Short mmCIF file of C-alpha atoms in Angstrom, two decimals:
data_model
loop_
_atom_site.label_atom_id
_atom_site.label_comp_id
_atom_site.label_asym_id
_atom_site.label_seq_id
_atom_site.Cartn_x
_atom_site.Cartn_y
_atom_site.Cartn_z
CA MET A 1 0.00 0.00 0.00
CA THR A 2 1.40 3.38 -1.00
CA THR A 3 1.62 6.05 1.70
CA PRO A 4 -0.30 9.18 0.58
CA SER A 5 1.90 12.18 -0.06
CA VAL A 6 1.68 15.19 2.24
CA ASP A 7 2.48 18.66 0.91
CA ALA A 8 5.13 19.33 3.54
CA HIS A 9 8.91 19.43 3.52
CA VAL A 10 11.07 19.13 6.63
CA ARG A 11 14.73 20.12 6.49
CA LEU A 12 16.72 18.86 9.46
CA ASP A 13 20.06 20.51 10.19
CA THR A 14 22.52 21.09 13.02
CA HIS A 15 21.95 24.19 15.12
CA PRO A 16 24.12 27.11 13.95
CA THR A 17 25.36 28.04 17.44
CA HIS A 18 24.71 25.06 19.75
CA PRO A 19 26.75 21.95 18.85
CA SER A 20 24.34 19.09 19.51
CA ALA A 21 20.97 20.81 18.97
CA VAL A 22 18.99 20.21 15.78
CA THR A 23 16.72 22.54 13.80
CA ALA A 24 13.71 21.66 11.64
CA THR A 25 12.65 24.08 8.90
CA LEU A 26 9.10 23.42 7.68
CA THR A 27 7.68 24.42 4.30
CA GLY A 28 4.66 23.44 2.23
CA ALA A 29 0.91 23.95 2.31
CA GLN A 30 0.50 21.21 4.96
CA ALA A 31 3.51 22.15 7.10
CA HIS A 32 1.21 22.15 10.10
CA ILE A 33 1.14 18.34 10.04
CA PRO A 34 4.85 17.80 10.83
CA HIS A 35 4.71 20.89 13.08
CA VAL A 36 2.20 19.20 15.37
CA GLY A 37 4.13 15.93 15.37
CA LEU A 38 7.48 17.53 16.17
CA GLU A 39 6.10 19.76 18.91
CA ALA A 40 4.44 16.73 20.53
CA ALA A 41 7.82 14.97 20.45
CA GLY A 42 9.51 17.72 22.44
CA TRP A 43 10.65 20.10 19.70
CA HIS A 44 10.40 23.78 20.62
CA VAL A 45 8.94 26.47 18.33
CA ALA A 46 11.69 29.04 17.70
CA THR A 47 9.97 31.00 14.92
CA THR A 48 6.93 30.56 12.69
CA ASN A 49 8.40 27.78 10.52
CA ILE A 50 11.43 26.66 12.55
CA LEU A 51 11.53 24.25 15.49
CA VAL A 52 14.50 23.36 17.69
CA LEU A 53 15.31 20.09 19.43
CA ALA A 54 17.57 20.85 22.40
CA ARG A 55 18.13 18.20 25.06
CA ILE A 56 20.21 17.97 28.22
CA ASP A 57 21.51 14.53 27.17
CA HIS A 58 23.01 15.78 23.86
CA GLU A 59 21.25 12.97 21.98
CA GLU A 60 19.47 15.33 19.57
CA PRO A 61 20.88 13.76 16.36
CA TYR A 62 19.59 10.32 17.38
CA TRP A 63 16.10 11.58 18.23
CA ALA A 64 16.04 13.76 15.11
CA GLU A 65 16.57 10.64 13.00
CA GLN A 66 13.77 8.88 14.89
CA ALA A 67 11.47 11.82 14.17
CA ALA A 68 12.49 11.80 10.50
CA GLN A 69 11.59 8.12 10.16
CA GLN A 70 8.19 8.64 11.78
CA LEU A 71 7.35 11.66 9.60
CA ALA A 72 8.45 9.84 6.47
CA THR A 73 5.88 7.11 7.13
CA LEU A 74 3.21 9.82 6.83
CA GLY A 75 4.38 10.74 3.34
CA ILE A 76 6.24 13.88 4.43
CA THR A 77 9.39 14.77 2.50
CA ILE A 78 12.44 14.73 4.79
CA GLU A 79 15.82 16.29 4.06
CA ILE A 80 18.78 15.64 6.36
CA THR A 81 21.79 17.88 5.74
CA PRO A 82 25.24 16.26 5.38
CA GLN A 83 26.49 17.80 8.64
CA LEU A 84 23.54 16.40 10.58
CA ARG A 85 23.94 13.01 8.91
CA GLU A 86 27.56 13.02 10.06
CA ALA A 87 26.43 13.77 13.63
CA ILE A 88 23.84 10.97 13.47
CA ASP A 89 26.43 8.42 12.33
CA GLU A 90 29.07 9.56 14.81
CA GLU A 91 30.04 7.07 17.51
CA TRP A 92 30.72 8.78 20.83
CA ALA A 93 30.71 7.95 24.53
CA TRP A 94 30.32 9.81 27.80
CA ALA A 95 33.65 10.42 29.52
CA ASN A 96 33.88 8.88 33.01
CA TYR A 97 30.33 7.53 32.81
CA PRO A 98 29.39 6.36 36.35
CA MET A 99 27.64 3.20 35.05
CA PRO A 100 30.27 1.64 32.77
CA TRP A 101 28.40 -1.67 32.62
CA CYS A 102 25.58 -0.08 30.59
CA THR A 103 25.41 -0.63 26.85
CA ARG A 104 24.98 2.35 24.49
CA THR A 105 21.27 1.61 24.27
CA GLU A 106 20.95 1.42 28.06
CA ILE A 107 22.86 4.68 28.47
CA ARG A 108 20.48 6.34 26.05
CA LYS A 109 17.52 4.99 28.05
CA VAL A 110 18.94 6.43 31.30
CA SER A 111 19.50 9.77 29.58
CA ASP A 112 16.00 9.83 28.09
CA ASP A 113 14.48 9.18 31.52
CA ALA A 114 16.51 12.12 32.87
CA GLN A 115 15.29 14.24 29.96
CA LYS A 116 11.68 13.42 30.81
CA ILE A 117 12.25 14.49 34.42
CA HIS A 118 13.81 17.73 33.19
CA ASP A 119 10.86 18.38 30.85
CA ASP A 120 8.32 17.62 33.58
CA ILE A 121 9.98 20.20 35.83
CA ARG A 122 10.27 22.74 33.02
CA HIS A 123 6.63 22.40 32.01
CA GLY A 124 5.36 22.56 35.61
CA HIS A 125 4.16 18.94 35.82
CA LEU A 126 6.71 18.10 38.53
CA LEU A 127 6.76 20.66 41.36
CA ILE A 128 10.10 20.79 43.17
CA HIS A 129 9.65 21.54 46.87
CA ALA A 130 13.32 21.68 47.91
CA HIS A 131 16.84 20.81 46.82
CA ALA A 132 20.15 20.10 48.56
CA GLN A 133 23.78 19.36 47.90
CA ASP A 134 24.78 15.72 48.36
CA ALA A 135 28.55 15.30 47.99
CA HIS A 136 29.31 16.35 44.41
CA THR A 137 25.78 16.34 43.02
CA THR A 138 22.34 17.83 43.58
CA VAL A 139 19.33 16.08 45.09
CA ALA A 140 15.75 17.30 45.20
CA VAL A 141 12.26 16.37 46.31
CA GLY A 142 9.10 17.10 44.37
CA THR A 143 5.55 16.03 43.54
CA TYR A 144 3.90 15.16 40.22
CA LEU A 145 0.79 17.34 40.09
CA ASP A 146 -1.24 14.95 37.92
CA THR A 147 -0.76 11.83 40.06
CA GLY A 148 0.17 13.27 43.47
CA LYS A 149 3.19 10.96 43.69
CA SER A 150 6.19 12.53 45.43
CA VAL A 151 9.72 11.60 44.36
CA TYR A 152 13.29 11.89 45.58
CA LEU A 153 15.60 12.92 42.73
CA HIS A 154 19.32 12.24 42.65
CA GLY A 155 21.84 13.64 40.20
CA GLU A 156 22.00 16.36 37.57
CA ASN A 157 21.44 16.70 33.83
CA HIS A 158 21.54 13.33 31.96
CA LEU A 159 22.23 11.41 35.20
CA ARG A 160 19.23 12.60 37.21
CA GLN A 161 17.10 9.69 38.39
CA ILE A 162 14.13 8.97 40.64
CA ALA A 163 15.81 7.31 43.60
CA ASN A 164 12.71 6.89 45.78
CA SER A 165 9.00 7.65 45.80
CA PHE A 166 6.49 8.57 48.51
CA ASP A 167 2.71 8.56 48.82
CA SER A 168 2.52 12.17 50.02
CA PRO A 169 4.54 15.42 49.90
CA ALA A 170 4.66 15.49 53.72
CA ARG A 171 6.38 12.09 53.92
CA ALA A 172 8.75 13.03 51.12
CA LEU A 173 9.75 16.35 52.71
CA THR A 174 10.22 14.76 56.13
CA ALA A 175 12.53 12.11 54.73
CA PHE A 176 14.40 14.67 52.64
CA GLU A 177 14.97 16.93 55.62
CA ASP A 178 16.20 14.02 57.72
CA MET A 179 18.88 13.29 55.11
CA HIS A 180 19.84 16.80 53.98
CA ALA A 181 18.91 19.27 56.73
CA ASP A 182 22.31 21.00 56.59
CA THR A 183 22.19 21.91 52.88
CA MET A 184 18.44 21.89 52.23
CA ARG A 185 17.04 24.94 50.37
CA PRO A 186 13.46 25.68 49.22
CA GLY A 187 12.43 25.35 45.59
CA PRO A 188 14.39 24.01 42.62
CA ALA A 189 18.16 24.24 42.34
CA PRO A 190 19.74 26.87 40.08
CA MET A 191 20.09 25.83 36.46
CA THR A 192 23.21 23.90 35.53
CA ASP A 193 25.40 25.06 32.65
CA THR A 194 23.93 22.30 30.49
CA GLU A 195 20.36 23.33 31.32
CA ARG A 196 21.21 26.96 30.60
CA ASP A 197 22.77 26.12 27.23
CA THR A 198 19.77 23.98 26.32
CA ALA A 199 17.35 26.76 27.22
CA ASP A 200 19.39 29.21 25.18
CA ALA A 201 19.27 26.91 22.16
CA ARG A 202 15.47 26.80 22.36
CA THR A 203 15.13 30.58 22.39
CA SER A 204 17.74 31.44 19.76
CA PRO A 205 16.85 31.58 16.04
CA GLY A 206 16.90 28.22 14.34
CA THR A 207 18.49 29.20 11.03
CA PRO A 208 19.64 32.81 10.64
CA THR A 209 19.83 32.51 6.83
CA THR A 210 16.09 31.83 6.49
CA GLU A 211 14.80 33.93 9.36
CA PRO A 212 16.36 37.41 9.42
CA GLU A 213 17.52 38.67 12.79
CA PRO A 214 15.63 41.69 14.09
CA PRO A 215 17.68 44.85 14.51
CA SER A 216 19.19 45.19 17.96
CA THR A 217 18.17 48.83 18.28
CA GLY A 218 15.23 50.95 17.24
CA ALA A 219 12.06 51.40 19.20
CA GLY A 220 9.81 50.70 16.23
CA THR A 221 11.15 47.25 15.41
CA ALA A 222 9.51 45.25 18.22
CA PRO A 223 5.81 44.42 18.63
CA ALA A 224 3.95 47.07 20.56
CA ASP A 225 3.42 44.82 23.59
CA THR A 226 7.01 43.56 23.83
CA PRO A 227 8.68 44.83 27.04
CA GLY A 228 12.01 46.60 26.65
CA PRO A 229 15.29 45.27 28.01
CA GLY A 230 15.36 45.27 31.79
CA ALA A 231 11.67 46.14 32.13
CA HIS A 232 10.83 42.99 34.08
CA GLU A 233 13.94 43.39 36.23
CA ALA A 234 12.84 46.90 37.18
CA LEU A 235 9.29 45.70 37.87
CA PHE A 236 10.48 42.99 40.26
CA ALA A 237 12.72 45.45 42.10
CA SER A 238 9.96 48.04 42.45
CA PHE A 239 7.48 45.41 43.64
CA ILE A 240 9.79 44.44 46.51
CA GLU A 241 10.50 48.08 47.34
CA ASP A 242 6.84 49.17 47.30
CA ASN A 243 5.42 46.21 49.23
CA GLY A 244 6.94 45.89 52.67
CA GLU A 245 5.14 42.62 53.43
CA TRP A 246 7.18 40.94 50.68
CA GLU A 247 10.82 40.01 51.20
CA LYS A 248 13.36 39.00 48.59
CA TYR A 249 14.82 35.59 49.36
CA ARG A 250 18.54 35.14 48.84
CA THR A 251 19.44 32.14 46.66
CA TRP A 252 22.65 30.44 45.67
CA SER A 253 22.52 31.93 42.19
CA ASP A 254 21.95 35.33 40.67
CA GLU A 255 19.97 33.73 37.84
CA TYR A 256 16.65 33.97 39.65
CA SER A 257 15.09 35.75 42.61
CA VAL A 258 12.36 34.65 44.99
CA ALA A 259 10.00 36.89 46.95
CA ASN A 260 8.06 35.49 49.90
CA HIS A 261 5.03 37.11 51.51
CA GLU A 262 5.30 37.61 55.26
CA THR A 263 2.63 34.93 55.77
CA LEU A 264 4.89 32.45 53.91
CA THR A 265 1.83 31.32 51.91
CA LEU A 266 2.49 33.37 48.76
CA ARG A 267 5.62 33.11 46.65
CA ALA A 268 6.80 34.94 43.53
CA GLU A 269 9.80 33.66 41.57
CA PHE A 270 11.50 35.66 38.80
CA ASP A 271 13.95 34.09 36.35
CA HIS A 272 16.46 36.75 35.27
CA GLU A 273 17.75 34.54 32.44
CA ALA A 274 14.37 33.83 30.82
CA ARG A 275 13.91 35.09 27.28
CA GLY A 276 11.07 35.04 24.75
CA HIS A 277 8.62 32.22 25.46
CA ASP A 278 10.51 30.96 28.52
CA ILE A 279 8.72 31.14 31.87
CA ALA A 280 9.99 34.27 33.63
CA TRP A 281 7.44 34.58 36.46
CA THR A 282 5.94 31.90 38.69
CA ILE A 283 3.37 32.85 41.34
CA ALA A 284 2.19 30.26 43.85
CA SER A 285 -0.19 30.20 46.82
CA TYR A 286 -0.05 27.61 49.61
CA GLN A 287 -2.53 26.43 52.26
CA SER A 288 0.01 27.13 55.00
CA PRO A 289 3.78 27.72 55.27
CA VAL A 290 4.27 23.95 55.04
CA GLY A 291 1.03 23.09 53.24
CA GLU A 292 0.26 22.06 49.67
CA ARG A 293 0.03 24.51 46.79
CA THR A 294 -3.50 25.73 46.17
CA TRP A 295 -3.07 27.66 42.93
CA HIS A 296 -0.30 28.99 40.72
CA ALA A 297 0.32 31.19 37.70
CA THR A 298 3.15 31.53 35.18
CA ALA A 299 4.05 34.28 32.70
CA THR A 300 6.49 34.26 29.81
CA ALA A 301 9.41 36.66 29.53
CA ASN A 302 7.84 38.65 26.69
CA THR A 303 4.59 39.33 28.57
CA PRO A 304 3.84 43.09 28.75
CA THR A 305 4.91 44.53 32.08
CA ASP A 306 1.50 46.09 32.70
CA MET A 307 0.01 42.60 32.76
CA ILE A 308 2.64 41.38 35.23
CA LYS A 309 2.13 44.45 37.42
CA THR A 310 -1.62 43.84 37.45
CA LEU A 311 -1.02 40.25 38.50
CA LEU A 312 1.38 41.26 41.29
CA ASP A 313 -0.98 43.98 42.51
CA GLY A 314 -3.74 41.36 42.69
CA LEU A 315 -1.68 39.47 45.26
CA ASP A 316 -1.85 42.42 47.63
CA THR A 317 -5.50 41.77 48.52
CA ASP A 318 -7.45 39.26 50.56
CA THR A 319 -8.71 37.67 47.34
CA ALA A 320 -5.35 35.96 46.80
CA TRP A 321 -6.20 33.73 49.79
CA THR A 322 -9.79 32.88 48.84
CA GLU A 323 -11.16 29.76 47.15
CA ARG A 324 -8.88 27.35 48.96
CA THR A 325 -11.66 24.78 49.22
CA SER A 326 -14.28 26.11 46.78
CA ALA A 327 -15.16 24.51 43.46
CA PRO A 328 -12.66 25.60 40.81
CA LEU A 329 -15.31 26.67 38.29
CA THR A 330 -18.87 27.84 38.92
CA GLU A 331 -21.34 29.94 36.98
CA ARG A 332 -20.60 32.85 39.32
CA THR A 333 -16.84 32.47 38.88
CA LEU A 334 -17.16 32.42 35.10
CA THR A 335 -19.29 35.56 35.14
CA THR A 336 -16.88 37.33 37.48
CA VAL A 337 -13.80 36.58 35.40
CA THR A 338 -15.30 37.38 32.00
CA GLY A 339 -17.57 40.25 33.13
CA PRO A 340 -15.21 43.07 32.07
CA LEU A 341 -14.84 41.51 28.62
CA THR A 342 -18.55 41.07 28.00
CA GLU A 343 -19.23 44.62 29.21
CA PHE A 344 -16.88 45.83 26.47
CA GLY A 345 -18.62 43.71 23.87
CA TRP A 346 -16.11 40.86 23.55
CA ALA A 347 -17.88 37.83 22.04
CA GLN A 348 -17.16 34.28 23.13
CA ASN A 349 -16.67 31.29 20.85
CA ILE A 350 -16.35 27.58 21.61
CA ASN A 351 -13.74 25.31 20.05
CA GLY A 352 -13.80 21.78 21.47
CA HIS A 353 -13.07 21.96 25.19
CA HIS A 354 -11.87 25.58 24.85
CA ILE A 355 -14.00 28.68 25.37
CA ASN A 356 -12.36 31.79 23.89
CA TRP A 357 -12.92 35.51 24.41
CA PRO A 358 -10.78 37.18 21.69
CA ALA A 359 -10.34 40.93 21.61
CA PRO A 360 -12.22 42.73 18.83
CA ASN A 361 -8.87 43.67 17.27
CA GLY A 362 -7.63 40.08 17.49
CA GLU A 363 -4.44 41.07 19.31
CA THR A 364 -5.13 39.33 22.60
CA GLY A 365 -7.70 37.28 24.43
CA LEU A 366 -8.75 34.94 27.24
CA ARG A 367 -9.01 31.17 26.88
CA LEU A 368 -10.68 28.71 29.27
CA ASP A 369 -9.89 25.00 29.11
CA VAL A 370 -13.12 23.63 30.55
CA ALA A 371 -11.85 20.08 31.07
CA ALA A 372 -8.81 21.32 32.99
CA ALA A 373 -10.89 23.81 34.98
CA VAL A 374 -13.47 21.32 36.25
CA GLY A 375 -10.97 18.48 36.65
CA ALA A 376 -12.87 16.29 34.19
CA THR A 377 -9.76 14.18 33.62
CA THR A 378 -6.65 13.64 35.71
CA ALA A 379 -4.64 13.35 32.49
CA ARG A 380 -5.20 17.03 31.73
CA SER A 381 -2.64 18.91 33.79
CA GLY A 382 -2.40 22.03 31.66
CA PRO A 383 -3.60 25.52 32.63
CA ALA A 384 -7.30 26.19 33.16
CA TRP A 385 -7.11 29.87 32.16
CA THR A 386 -4.76 31.50 29.66
CA VAL A 387 -4.40 35.21 28.93
CA TRP A 388 -2.55 35.52 25.63
CA GLY A 389 -1.32 38.20 23.28
CA GLY A 390 0.05 38.48 19.76
CA ASN A 391 -0.39 36.13 16.77
CA THR A 392 -3.10 33.58 17.73
CA ALA A 393 -4.38 31.77 20.81
CA GLU A 394 -2.79 28.56 19.47
CA GLN A 395 0.66 30.14 18.93
CA PRO A 396 0.71 33.37 20.97
CA ASN A 397 3.66 35.70 21.40
CA TRP A 398 3.15 35.75 25.18
CA THR A 399 1.00 34.02 27.78
CA VAL A 400 -0.04 34.24 31.42
CA GLU A 401 -1.41 30.86 32.54
CA PHE A 402 -3.40 29.98 35.67
CA SER A 403 -4.28 26.75 37.45
CA ARG A 404 -7.88 25.75 38.11
CA HIS A 405 -8.19 27.10 41.70
CA THR A 406 -6.87 30.60 40.92
CA PRO A 407 -9.12 33.16 42.69
CA ALA A 408 -11.64 34.75 40.35
CA ALA A 409 -10.73 38.26 41.51
CA VAL A 410 -7.07 37.81 40.55
CA LEU A 411 -8.16 36.76 37.07
CA GLN A 412 -10.69 39.57 36.89
CA ASP A 413 -7.97 42.16 37.42
CA LEU A 414 -6.26 40.95 34.24
CA THR A 415 -9.44 40.76 32.16
CA TYR A 416 -10.29 44.29 33.26
CA ASN A 417 -6.84 45.39 32.07
CA LEU A 418 -7.40 43.63 28.73
CA ALA A 419 -10.83 45.21 28.30
CA LEU A 420 -9.49 48.71 28.91
CA THR A 421 -6.48 48.42 26.60
CA HIS A 422 -7.77 46.28 23.72
CA SER A 423 -11.36 47.41 23.14
CA ALA A 424 -12.63 49.83 20.54
CA ARG A 425 -15.18 51.24 23.02
CA ARG A 426 -13.46 53.18 25.79
CA THR A 427 -16.39 53.52 28.21
CA HIS A 428 -15.32 51.98 31.49
CA PRO A 429 -17.45 49.28 33.14
CA SER A 430 -19.60 50.52 35.99
CA LYS A 431 -17.29 49.05 38.65
CA SER A 432 -13.63 48.19 38.66
CA PRO A 433 -12.43 44.82 39.99
CA ARG A 434 -11.18 46.53 43.15
CA GLN A 435 -14.71 47.76 43.91
CA ARG A 436 -16.05 44.23 43.47
CA HIS A 437 -13.47 42.36 45.52
CA GLU A 438 -15.26 42.41 48.87
CA ALA A 439 -18.60 41.35 47.42
CA LEU A 440 -16.87 38.68 45.38
CA ARG A 441 -15.13 37.15 48.40
CA MET A 442 -18.50 36.67 50.09
CA ALA A 443 -20.24 35.48 46.93
CA LEU A 444 -17.68 32.80 46.09
CA THR A 445 -18.56 30.82 49.19
CA ALA A 446 -22.05 30.11 47.82
CA PRO A 447 -22.45 26.77 45.95
CA SER A 448 -23.25 26.90 42.26
CA ALA A 449 -23.45 24.57 39.29
CA VAL A 450 -20.82 24.02 36.65
CA PRO A 451 -21.21 26.79 34.03
CA SER A 452 -23.55 26.20 31.13
CA ALA A 453 -20.84 27.34 28.75
CA GLY A 454 -18.68 24.46 29.97
CA ARG A 455 -21.53 21.98 29.35
CA SER A 456 -21.96 23.35 25.84
CA ALA A 457 -18.26 22.90 25.19
CA ARG A 458 -18.44 19.20 25.98
CA ARG A 459 -21.50 18.44 23.83
#
């Protein structure tokens, strides 16, 4: 049986600036087909038609060939450059590998498992509670948010492994503290050089010859919403200075900063090295100083600073501590969050399990993943709410994402900001989110049904 041809061409090549990374340049009327397949396999979108495979185990050429073989079975034309072919065929070995009895295939399996752990941490599926130094390596303890299983991690980069597992975060943290009390620190460890290089490869242009570099100067060259250099740095500094109940936490590295609220139940982490679509901000709320996380939010490095400031300001109210035990999505919550948008005439549309509120000018919008919001499936661990800007909701230029239990008032602050800045009609809603906060806190305690919009989305 002949495989039907797909109008798509994939050119695989070595990365121009990072030795082991691989780029994929997609062309053709059906380029979206290999795009979806590559992104699902861990390739990162660098530009519109270029994806990058950058791994901490330096096995990119091998996995690029595996991807090429899979795409070819779909009838997609694959081109592998001579330099990449040379890298694929090269025989190499890890120097001083600590498990010399392993075969090359077994070494690759160990490395791939470490890569999956790295990706789970990077994508927020594995929450790291604390880390410590154990002899010449790093150890950590964390919990998988989709299964609730807590794990003890040993090693770094391609040697990181799950050394033990626990049935609860409390047991895991107790055991971890017993072993590493002297060097134990909260949160994840600073990035290693390998992790930093890998992150840099994902954010740098895939192929400079086909995607021109933007000029390094000139105010008119960047999208209107793109923050200028140092804007997020200045925002973090001013937030600490203007809010005395927040204290900057000193870490081992200058790469990121952590701010803790005086109650020790709110935490804001800022990654100074994040660029482009990398996560720069992580906000988290906890039940108690040693309790489980109740809700969290993340924002990419190219998110406009006014959106980040609105989010941070929303933490300075009682609403950041509400909804610890309430249903994640009710009719009242949905109305509260989207009220500012509907008052400005933003229309909603439904696409599968997504409900979208795009701005009239198409430049930004709000997206609700109903299945994630109501917890319809434990397999869905992605964000419930996404505020996005630039391009499309499927491939935005920036995002601010929220978990399912995020307080409605915190979300409402952002939708109010969107409504004011991206609507043709400039008449303000009758009340601002700040005027509604007190009433909202009381109203959210009342039981309500799952929103009708969510039921429509699942029909």
